[in-house]
């Protein structure tokens, strides 16, 4: 009897030791969990706004509650009825819904998130057992795909919502804010006891971003570029409208684009990329003003300097020729730009010298990131001209063998428009903290690349280029500076015979520039030259901007 | 004649005092209980009020958000373009600017 008692007491002691000592933390936590709420407080993500003339701001990215519908299979009475009635509303097949309802003990099966209010109301009206809804906060882009490649989107990475691409990624920390923590008591129903003890570390909401982009300009540029690639069946295009004096970006379009509300439905991840800042390409003749800038600034040439074009230039075993094998004879430097003479810019590059030429290219910002506040900016590749080979310098003079990003190209030409000062391009004008404190982004001069005198001479040459070189640019009364480029595309060890990249870069009013427009179209079909394909779009956009900014004609 | 004048014993006083103290304690406890119940009741009532105020706030925030969403959609470029088309509005193409000449200014200065 005594032995039995000792045994029972021993078993009790062992169990007590197990519960009270070994599993102490588990049961403490369990008890705590029954009467305490430990909740992470999620901050509101900062919003993103786009501007309009007159100081108005419109929402580009906001936070919004959406309904999420889910199934509770164990509560479903008639599986077939649920599947049939819900399927058309949530855009999920009835078979798939039946699959989700297979396990009768399953307490939760998500069906569809981010539902619009109308569909949510219809589902609610059905009043089906086992079909439930909860409200969830999501990022919402009210303008759809407008400026999508500048914005990026709020995606999910490692089960956390993080900004991806564009400003959403670049300003992730600023937009996200800081999460808080609530530790408090709860009642029998699990509700927070409002009058009970609690410890609260409040969440800090994210700051909002106010972009330099102008809604109207952005929209018009997008529409024109979409029509352009459709017309010429081009796979991709990009456009930048920039304020040369500050570096503020007024529009930036990268096509094909995507709808950030439905980013999961996007066909190809490449669509998320902003080709204006992330894609390298050989610029072709739009690079020629850079060579001229080096020639003018070193004093080795003037706009009136002449040379005789024989149509062909031999460098080692290579022959440099003009487009369509044309010969122009005695030509001034202005003629070189007007007629886009390859041998002419090689002539300038040669008298400037390889080392100085490279120095100017680098000073214009090529080969390094511009510092624009967008995620994943690429930087040009100048490897070829650093090999110190004559042929590489020569081809670089007409924009082949060097690769640049469109934003590098636009910034460099903007420096010519801006009295030789290279500005850092930027897309965020101000950041507003949740307490209302504003931080305004100031324009930033990177460096003085060429003298204002050289810049003025080059601007005059580029005005002459537009007037005498491109009959499709029709903007009577305005001085417009510009240059086109039709660049062959590198393919294997040589260049493709049929495929080209078209570019047009121009600024106006040339002697007091308010805007710079950069256009680029990839591999258009059925048109040979950028002066033909892009001039009408440039004219159209420049006319729109003259009207929008109310700039009267100068002549 | 001898009279017996019974004196109040110290023990009797103590007993009486103790009884008063007991009554006082009981009364105090009763009072505290009443106060506790009143306060608990008031806390529960306030909790309820807070909860319903919170629900009302959430409802208002929800309808406010719905209105904001509708406003943002109405002001979006796609919606504005649709409205412009419906109103048969056309884009501005060529603008003629009025030039104010210096003579015009001089004329104004004449008495």
XYZ file of C-alpha atoms in Angstrom:
666
model
C 0.000 0.000 0.000
C 2.790 2.347 1.009
C 4.691 1.515 -2.135
C 1.622 2.349 -4.221
C 1.245 5.668 -2.459
C 4.912 6.490 -2.996
C 4.564 5.561 -6.671
C 1.479 7.780 -7.138
C 3.201 10.632 -5.314
C 6.260 10.108 -7.488
C 4.230 10.233 -10.705
C 2.498 13.415 -9.501
C 5.857 14.979 -8.600
C 7.317 14.091 -12.008
C 4.294 15.572 -13.844
C 4.463 18.695 -11.713
C 8.162 19.032 -12.485
C 7.392 18.600 -16.186
C 4.620 21.227 -16.242
C 6.138 23.735 -13.841
C 9.808 23.551 -14.653
C 10.367 22.046 -18.093
C 7.339 23.572 -19.865
C 7.260 26.675 -17.721
C 7.763 29.162 -20.552
C 5.183 27.495 -22.781
C 2.413 27.595 -20.191
C 3.354 31.106 -19.084
C 3.052 32.258 -22.668
C -0.212 30.365 -23.083
C -1.693 31.985 -19.986
C -0.423 35.379 -21.072
C -1.907 34.852 -24.511
C -5.328 34.222 -22.999
C -5.564 37.612 -21.380
C -3.096 39.752 -23.313
C -2.996 41.236 -26.797
C 0.429 41.646 -28.360
C -0.102 43.436 -31.616
C 2.265 44.958 -34.167
C 0.870 48.282 -35.312
C 1.315 48.772 -39.034
C 2.011 52.372 -40.090
C 0.251 53.980 -43.053
C 2.545 54.069 -46.070
C 3.258 57.568 -47.341
C 1.297 58.624 -50.406
C 2.679 59.813 -53.740
C 1.407 62.881 -55.567
C 1.854 64.263 -59.064
C 1.604 67.977 -59.791
C -0.351 70.145 -62.166
C 0.241 73.664 -63.399
C -1.111 76.089 -60.824
C 0.136 74.259 -57.745
C -2.482 71.505 -57.552
C -1.462 68.003 -56.494
C -3.178 64.789 -57.583
C -2.822 61.378 -56.006
C -0.709 58.796 -57.832
C -0.406 56.223 -55.043
C -2.688 55.975 -52.015
C -3.710 53.408 -49.397
C -7.173 51.927 -49.596
C -9.193 49.207 -47.871
C -10.294 46.363 -50.093
C -12.403 43.348 -49.247
C -10.768 39.940 -49.248
C -13.086 36.981 -49.620
C -12.173 33.626 -48.070
C -13.798 30.259 -47.511
C -14.300 28.375 -44.243
C -14.821 24.834 -45.648
C -15.998 23.392 -42.331
C -18.911 25.863 -42.271
C -19.988 25.372 -45.902
C -23.370 23.645 -46.196
C -23.730 23.186 -49.948
C -20.377 23.070 -51.730
C -21.844 23.106 -55.252
C -24.045 26.097 -54.546
C -21.064 28.053 -53.167
C -18.862 27.132 -56.121
C -21.514 28.007 -58.724
C -22.576 31.307 -57.205
C -19.145 32.586 -56.216
C -17.103 31.539 -59.266
C -18.334 34.245 -61.697
C -17.902 36.963 -59.085
C -14.343 36.183 -58.066
C -13.070 35.115 -61.470
C -12.010 31.678 -60.183
C -13.355 28.488 -61.797
C -16.026 26.476 -59.946
C -13.728 23.414 -60.097
C -10.979 25.276 -58.297
C -13.407 26.443 -55.618
C -14.610 22.870 -55.110
C -10.977 21.797 -54.723
C -10.523 24.404 -52.001
C -13.607 23.070 -50.221
C -12.349 19.493 -50.275
C -11.046 19.342 -46.708
C -14.021 19.701 -44.300
C -11.693 20.499 -41.364
C -9.906 23.315 -43.176
C -10.641 26.553 -41.300
C -9.354 29.016 -43.945
C -8.992 29.105 -47.724
C -8.274 32.510 -49.291
C -10.190 33.103 -52.508
C -9.640 36.612 -53.774
C -8.134 39.805 -52.418
C -8.427 43.462 -53.506
C -12.064 43.142 -54.543
C -13.981 46.210 -55.609
C -16.878 47.393 -53.443
C -19.522 46.390 -55.975
C -18.426 42.729 -56.147
C -18.000 42.598 -52.373
C -21.586 43.823 -51.939
C -22.865 41.169 -54.363
C -21.086 38.403 -52.432
C -22.462 39.737 -49.160
C -25.981 39.700 -50.590
C -25.673 35.982 -51.389
C -25.357 35.314 -47.653
C -23.696 31.928 -48.091
C -22.525 30.002 -45.026
C -18.757 29.482 -45.039
C -18.085 32.453 -47.331
C -16.526 35.254 -45.295
C -14.945 38.627 -45.982
C -12.413 40.792 -44.207
C -11.193 44.273 -44.914
C -7.493 44.655 -45.801
C -5.420 47.732 -46.609
C -3.626 47.722 -49.961
C -1.705 50.151 -52.107
C -3.894 51.715 -54.755
C -2.811 53.606 -57.853
C -5.839 55.725 -58.871
C -4.349 56.726 -62.233
C -3.667 53.135 -63.317
C -0.632 52.900 -65.542
C 0.113 56.659 -65.593
C 3.824 57.086 -64.808
C 3.939 53.419 -63.754
C 7.620 52.973 -64.551
C 8.524 56.006 -62.447
C 6.322 54.851 -59.590
C 7.124 51.130 -59.420
C 4.724 49.243 -57.163
C 4.298 47.865 -53.679
C 4.977 44.165 -53.954
C 5.586 41.290 -51.581
C 9.103 40.139 -50.821
C 9.893 37.595 -48.080
C 6.267 37.877 -46.919
C 6.675 41.620 -46.382
C 5.220 44.431 -48.415
C 8.057 46.407 -49.955
C 8.370 48.927 -52.751
C 9.749 47.511 -55.958
C 11.129 49.551 -58.866
C 10.859 53.317 -59.283
C 10.273 55.691 -56.387
C 8.405 53.020 -54.401
C 11.712 51.145 -54.109
C 14.094 54.112 -53.995
C 12.152 55.782 -51.171
C 11.106 52.544 -49.412
C 12.297 53.640 -45.955
C 10.829 57.138 -46.267
C 7.451 55.830 -47.434
C 7.223 52.827 -45.110
C 7.448 54.602 -41.733
C 8.048 52.593 -38.549
C 5.795 49.932 -37.068
C 4.616 50.173 -33.456
C 3.666 47.691 -30.733
C 0.621 47.329 -28.484
C 0.766 45.088 -25.407
C -2.521 45.165 -23.520
C -5.116 43.073 -21.707
C -8.083 41.568 -23.488
C -11.523 40.451 -22.398
C -13.077 36.986 -22.637
C -14.111 37.647 -26.233
C -10.589 38.613 -27.198
C -11.318 42.348 -27.501
C -8.786 44.881 -26.302
C -9.762 46.138 -22.830
C -9.760 49.834 -23.549
C -9.611 50.774 -19.853
C -7.129 48.072 -18.888
C -3.362 48.337 -18.485
C -1.437 48.613 -21.709
C 1.894 49.522 -23.147
C 1.777 51.351 -26.453
C 4.621 52.173 -28.789
C 2.771 54.033 -31.554
C 3.512 53.424 -35.232
C 5.076 56.290 -37.163
C 3.412 56.764 -40.546
C 5.524 57.131 -43.663
C 6.277 60.465 -45.335
C 4.537 61.444 -48.575
C 6.337 62.185 -51.824
C 5.453 65.062 -54.144
C 6.861 64.444 -57.606
C 8.292 66.870 -60.148
C 6.216 65.091 -62.807
C 3.339 67.060 -64.268
C 0.168 65.012 -64.687
C -0.888 66.675 -67.943
C 2.507 66.513 -69.621
C 2.992 62.927 -68.482
C -0.388 61.929 -69.894
C 0.106 63.653 -73.255
C 3.621 62.214 -73.695
C 2.350 58.719 -72.840
C -0.491 58.960 -75.343
C 1.785 60.205 -78.142
C 4.439 57.552 -77.472
C 1.870 54.754 -77.348
C 0.465 55.892 -80.690
C 4.009 56.104 -82.072
C 5.039 52.547 -81.211
C 1.753 51.265 -82.503
C 2.208 53.119 -85.780
C 5.735 51.833 -86.383
C 5.252 48.472 -84.641
C 8.170 49.191 -82.362
C 8.666 46.895 -79.375
C 9.765 49.633 -76.980
C 10.141 53.375 -76.553
C 11.063 55.941 -73.963
C 10.537 59.664 -73.522
C 11.795 62.251 -71.054
C 10.661 65.839 -70.577
C 13.084 67.722 -68.390
C 13.618 71.253 -67.146
C 17.215 71.970 -68.254
C 17.827 74.716 -65.692
C 16.994 72.554 -62.668
C 17.111 68.921 -63.771
C 13.470 68.433 -62.686
C 11.793 65.680 -64.686
C 8.333 66.754 -65.916
C 7.482 63.502 -67.704
C 9.129 60.133 -68.050
C 7.637 57.361 -70.143
C 8.945 53.862 -70.635
C 7.047 51.533 -72.948
C 5.751 48.878 -72.724
C 4.379 49.802 -69.327
C 2.143 48.063 -66.793
C -0.694 48.693 -64.363
C 0.768 48.762 -60.829
C -2.660 47.760 -59.445
C -2.408 44.519 -61.389
C 1.346 44.057 -61.492
C 0.982 40.297 -61.052
C -0.789 40.082 -64.398
C 2.113 41.734 -66.259
C 3.352 39.503 -69.075
C 7.066 40.097 -68.667
C 9.150 41.336 -65.723
C 11.032 43.557 -68.223
C 7.925 45.758 -68.398
C 8.632 46.867 -64.813
C 11.980 48.310 -65.866
C 12.261 51.983 -66.573
C 14.208 51.953 -69.831
C 14.839 55.715 -69.483
C 17.222 55.067 -66.601
C 17.975 51.360 -66.699
C 18.580 50.480 -70.317
C 21.839 51.040 -72.171
C 21.961 51.742 -75.870
C 24.335 53.082 -78.481
C 23.101 56.639 -79.038
C 24.180 57.249 -82.637
C 24.146 60.774 -84.027
C 22.476 62.438 -81.007
C 25.953 62.072 -79.504
C 27.498 64.419 -82.096
C 26.765 67.644 -80.137
C 28.982 66.256 -77.342
C 31.932 66.014 -79.752
C 31.216 69.525 -80.999
C 31.072 70.765 -77.403
C 34.575 69.380 -76.816
C 35.834 71.015 -80.028
C 34.292 74.425 -79.242
C 35.280 74.428 -75.578
C 38.909 73.579 -76.294
C 38.934 76.332 -78.918
C 40.032 73.868 -81.611
C 37.024 74.644 -83.791
C 34.367 77.313 -84.260
C 30.958 76.922 -85.909
C 32.516 78.306 -89.109
C 35.542 76.001 -89.189
C 35.552 74.130 -92.470
C 36.835 70.789 -93.641
C 36.367 68.840 -96.851
C 34.310 65.704 -96.690
C 35.316 63.068 -99.208
C 32.599 60.677 -98.071
C 35.059 58.201 -96.647
C 37.713 58.280 -93.982
C 40.245 55.543 -93.480
C 41.438 54.698 -90.000
C 43.834 51.765 -89.982
C 42.028 48.985 -91.751
C 38.603 50.517 -91.127
C 36.580 52.806 -93.389
C 34.298 55.421 -91.845
C 31.446 56.467 -94.128
C 28.482 58.784 -93.984
C 24.908 57.590 -93.847
C 23.708 56.445 -97.301
C 27.337 56.809 -98.460
C 26.826 60.512 -99.151
C 29.650 63.003 -99.818
C 29.268 66.640 -98.766
C 32.505 68.342 -99.867
C 33.499 71.573 -98.134
C 31.427 71.852 -94.966
C 31.336 74.050 -91.888
C 30.957 72.585 -88.405
C 27.348 73.791 -88.406
C 26.847 71.860 -91.669
C 28.310 68.789 -89.955
C 25.478 68.866 -87.429
C 22.810 69.878 -89.940
C 23.667 66.990 -92.271
C 24.880 64.676 -89.527
C 28.185 64.026 -91.267
C 30.056 61.145 -89.622
C 33.422 62.025 -91.109
C 32.952 65.605 -89.876
C 32.669 64.657 -86.217
C 35.604 62.275 -86.586
C 37.557 65.276 -87.917
C 36.644 67.213 -84.741
C 37.459 64.287 -82.461
C 40.872 63.944 -84.094
C 41.845 67.561 -83.596
C 40.588 67.493 -79.994
C 42.629 64.367 -79.264
C 41.608 61.076 -77.707
C 42.432 61.886 -74.111
C 40.692 65.274 -74.081
C 37.751 63.797 -75.941
C 37.361 61.106 -73.237
C 37.688 63.752 -70.525
C 34.784 65.744 -71.997
C 32.613 62.668 -72.403
C 33.140 61.837 -68.738
C 32.579 65.456 -67.695
C 29.189 65.359 -69.426
C 28.318 62.523 -67.051
C 28.579 59.531 -69.363
C 29.852 56.332 -67.804
C 28.462 57.126 -64.371
C 25.007 57.195 -62.827
C 23.360 60.618 -62.938
C 22.112 60.182 -59.354
C 18.442 60.400 -60.292
C 16.235 59.293 -57.399
C 14.910 56.157 -59.097
C 15.753 52.554 -58.273
C 18.233 50.580 -60.338
C 19.776 53.352 -62.411
C 22.286 52.019 -64.926
C 25.477 53.678 -66.041
C 26.906 54.007 -69.516
C 29.744 51.874 -70.779
C 32.826 53.735 -72.047
C 35.123 50.715 -72.064
C 35.856 51.063 -75.786
C 37.207 54.594 -75.659
C 39.369 53.738 -72.690
C 41.291 51.254 -74.833
C 43.042 54.240 -76.455
C 42.450 53.004 -80.013
C 41.972 55.506 -82.809
C 39.106 53.592 -84.380
C 37.234 53.431 -81.071
C 37.518 57.208 -80.607
C 36.329 57.697 -84.187
C 33.233 55.508 -83.885
C 32.410 57.027 -80.484
C 32.352 60.455 -82.186
C 29.166 59.429 -84.023
C 27.759 57.495 -81.082
C 28.798 53.938 -81.851
C 30.846 51.695 -79.588
C 29.793 53.602 -76.483
C 26.606 52.881 -74.633
C 24.621 55.335 -72.572
C 21.321 55.485 -70.741
C 18.618 57.842 -72.055
C 18.778 59.872 -68.830
C 22.553 60.343 -69.242
C 21.955 61.532 -72.801
C 19.160 63.900 -71.769
C 21.195 65.321 -68.857
C 24.254 65.904 -71.064
C 22.270 67.836 -73.701
C 20.455 69.684 -70.900
C 23.901 70.866 -69.740
C 24.432 72.478 -73.170
C 21.005 74.125 -72.854
C 21.860 75.289 -69.328
C 24.977 77.389 -70.096
C 27.235 74.365 -69.727
C 26.105 73.407 -66.221
C 25.326 69.715 -65.665
C 22.402 69.258 -63.264
C 21.393 66.191 -61.279
C 18.047 64.983 -62.654
C 15.397 64.341 -59.999
C 11.778 63.225 -59.722
C 10.850 64.086 -56.126
C 10.241 67.764 -55.480
C 9.393 67.591 -51.789
C 8.938 65.100 -48.975
C 6.253 65.797 -46.399
C 6.505 64.056 -43.018
C 3.317 62.952 -41.158
C 3.695 65.972 -38.832
C 3.570 68.281 -41.848
C 7.263 69.093 -41.944
C 8.367 69.676 -45.534
C 11.760 68.940 -47.064
C 12.118 70.552 -50.469
C 14.652 69.081 -52.871
C 16.948 71.776 -54.224
C 18.333 71.619 -57.790
C 21.922 70.416 -57.685
C 24.712 71.488 -60.030
C 27.079 68.592 -60.620
C 29.700 70.573 -62.510
C 30.338 73.235 -65.140
C 31.221 71.117 -68.169
C 31.790 73.755 -70.835
C 31.831 77.544 -70.750
C 28.555 79.442 -71.250
C 30.073 80.889 -74.471
C 30.740 77.418 -75.913
C 27.245 76.334 -74.861
C 25.696 79.367 -76.605
C 27.627 78.679 -79.835
C 26.554 75.048 -79.789
C 22.929 76.022 -79.143
C 23.033 78.272 -82.210
C 24.438 75.364 -84.243
C 21.648 73.091 -82.979
C 19.002 75.709 -83.823
C 20.413 75.800 -87.323
C 20.323 71.986 -87.389
C 16.583 71.966 -86.646
C 15.841 74.776 -89.122
C 17.917 73.430 -92.000
C 18.061 69.737 -91.226
C 14.581 68.651 -90.235
C 11.787 69.877 -92.452
C 9.260 67.934 -90.375
C 9.851 70.075 -87.285
C 7.391 72.873 -87.899
C 7.341 75.369 -85.037
C 7.240 78.792 -86.687
C 8.289 81.709 -84.506
C 10.254 79.605 -82.013
C 13.964 78.886 -81.754
C 14.306 75.173 -81.196
C 17.646 73.397 -80.762
C 17.832 69.704 -81.515
C 19.504 66.682 -83.032
C 18.286 63.315 -84.226
C 20.060 59.989 -84.201
C 19.445 56.826 -86.181
C 21.736 54.284 -84.622
C 22.534 50.821 -85.861
C 22.116 48.103 -83.275
C 25.079 45.982 -82.284
C 24.576 42.361 -83.252
C 27.298 39.796 -82.621
C 30.624 41.317 -83.692
C 29.086 43.819 -86.074
C 25.877 45.788 -86.529
C 22.451 44.706 -87.688
C 21.663 45.622 -91.290
C 17.972 46.313 -90.761
C 17.378 47.191 -87.126
C 17.945 50.687 -85.784
C 17.223 52.805 -82.724
C 15.716 56.227 -83.372
C 16.343 59.182 -81.039
C 15.454 62.863 -81.030
C 16.622 65.325 -78.450
C 15.724 68.988 -78.456
C 15.115 71.975 -76.226
C 13.163 75.192 -76.469
C 13.035 78.147 -76.432
C 16.662 77.552 -77.381
C 18.152 80.664 -75.737
C 16.075 80.532 -72.564
C 15.042 76.879 -72.365
C 11.945 75.879 -70.443
C 11.936 72.252 -71.490
C 14.009 69.539 -73.081
C 12.395 66.601 -74.851
C 14.188 63.312 -75.371
C 12.503 60.633 -77.487
C 13.714 57.172 -78.312
C 12.071 54.370 -80.267
C 13.515 50.888 -80.575
C 13.551 48.962 -83.852
C 10.704 50.661 -85.725
C 9.400 48.947 -88.833
C 8.930 50.569 -92.226
C 10.777 53.840 -91.547
C 14.450 54.522 -91.968
C 15.361 57.740 -90.182
C 14.578 59.316 -86.822
C 14.163 62.676 -88.557
C 11.145 61.131 -90.273
C 9.708 59.040 -87.447
C 10.249 61.237 -84.389
C 10.174 64.799 -85.741
C 6.342 64.919 -85.940
C 6.032 63.678 -82.344
C 8.655 66.152 -81.148
C 6.827 68.981 -82.946
C 3.538 67.910 -81.461
C 4.903 67.753 -77.916
C 6.862 70.999 -78.218
C 3.724 72.784 -79.461
C 1.752 71.350 -76.572
C 4.400 72.563 -74.091
C 4.547 76.052 -75.635
C 0.788 76.302 -75.118
C 0.844 74.681 -71.679
C 3.580 76.968 -70.361
C 2.123 79.915 -72.306
C 5.371 80.695 -74.094
C 4.759 83.218 -76.905
C 6.732 82.985 -80.178
C 10.037 84.887 -80.220
C 9.968 85.990 -83.877
C -26.753 53.192 53.890
C -24.426 51.827 51.566
C -24.990 52.293 47.914
C -23.313 50.348 45.269
C -22.263 52.544 42.454
C -21.194 50.276 39.722
C -18.190 51.724 37.892
C -17.694 51.242 34.132
C -15.023 48.681 33.880
C -12.181 49.148 31.440
C -13.099 45.841 29.861
C -16.620 47.042 29.045
C -15.228 50.194 27.348
C -12.883 48.148 25.297
C -15.696 45.900 24.142
C -17.806 48.831 23.154
C -14.908 50.419 21.242
C -14.177 47.205 19.480
C -17.799 46.892 18.406
C -17.738 50.427 17.019
C -14.569 49.666 15.168
C -16.110 46.533 13.724
C -19.157 48.473 12.620
C -16.913 51.126 11.138
C -14.855 48.539 9.295
C -17.961 46.789 8.000
C -19.390 50.100 6.948
C -16.101 51.044 5.340
C -15.940 47.757 3.495
C -19.518 48.192 2.393
C -18.755 51.684 1.191
C -15.673 50.507 -0.633
C -17.663 47.706 -2.234
C -20.289 50.152 -3.387
C -17.601 52.468 -4.705
C -15.853 49.576 -6.407
C -19.094 48.417 -8.011
C -19.919 51.944 -9.121
C -16.472 52.414 -10.575
C -16.449 49.007 -12.256
C -19.840 49.796 -13.675
C -18.652 53.148 -14.899
C -15.544 51.560 -16.488
C -17.667 48.975 -18.269
C -20.031 51.713 -19.468
C -17.093 53.842 -20.662
C -15.560 50.817 -22.345
C -18.810 50.270 -24.159
C -19.059 53.946 -25.117
C -15.491 53.915 -26.397
C -16.132 50.797 -28.406
C -19.246 52.218 -30.039
C -17.441 55.518 -30.682
C -14.634 53.544 -32.251
C -17.105 51.652 -34.444
C -18.750 54.922 -35.489
C -15.330 56.395 -36.282
C -14.414 53.379 -38.383
C -17.700 53.642 -40.245
C -17.103 57.332 -40.938
C -13.515 56.682 -41.977
C -14.791 54.018 -44.330
C -17.350 56.280 -45.975
C -14.761 59.086 -46.082
C -12.363 56.756 -47.854
C -15.067 55.751 -50.331
C -15.679 59.403 -51.154
C -11.951 60.070 -51.517
C -11.628 57.099 -53.844
C -14.532 58.348 -55.964
C -12.966 61.831 -56.062
C -9.555 60.505 -57.081
C -11.146 58.409 -59.798
C -13.132 61.383 -61.055
C -9.973 63.518 -61.209
C -7.837 60.892 -62.931
C -6.611 61.716 -66.431
C -8.511 58.817 -68.009
C -11.757 60.035 -66.463
C -11.085 63.678 -67.411
C -10.342 62.682 -70.993
C -13.600 60.753 -71.170
C -15.498 63.762 -69.823
C -13.770 66.087 -72.308
C -14.755 63.800 -75.183
C -18.362 63.669 -74.006
C -18.456 67.454 -73.875
C -16.970 67.649 -77.399
C -14.017 69.674 -76.126
C -11.050 69.966 -78.496
C -7.346 70.344 -77.746
C -5.748 73.762 -78.198
C -3.541 73.768 -81.290
C -2.421 77.260 -82.243
C -2.521 80.129 -79.786
C -2.326 83.744 -80.891
C -0.662 85.964 -78.312
C -1.527 89.640 -78.039
C 1.497 91.899 -78.164
C 1.274 95.065 -76.091
C 3.416 97.667 -77.880
C 5.383 100.403 -76.141
C 3.326 103.087 -77.987
C 0.241 101.694 -76.341
C 1.837 102.249 -72.948
C 2.866 105.799 -73.962
C -0.680 106.600 -75.009
C -1.898 105.566 -71.602
C 0.416 108.093 -69.977
C -1.114 111.027 -71.885
C -3.354 113.234 -69.787
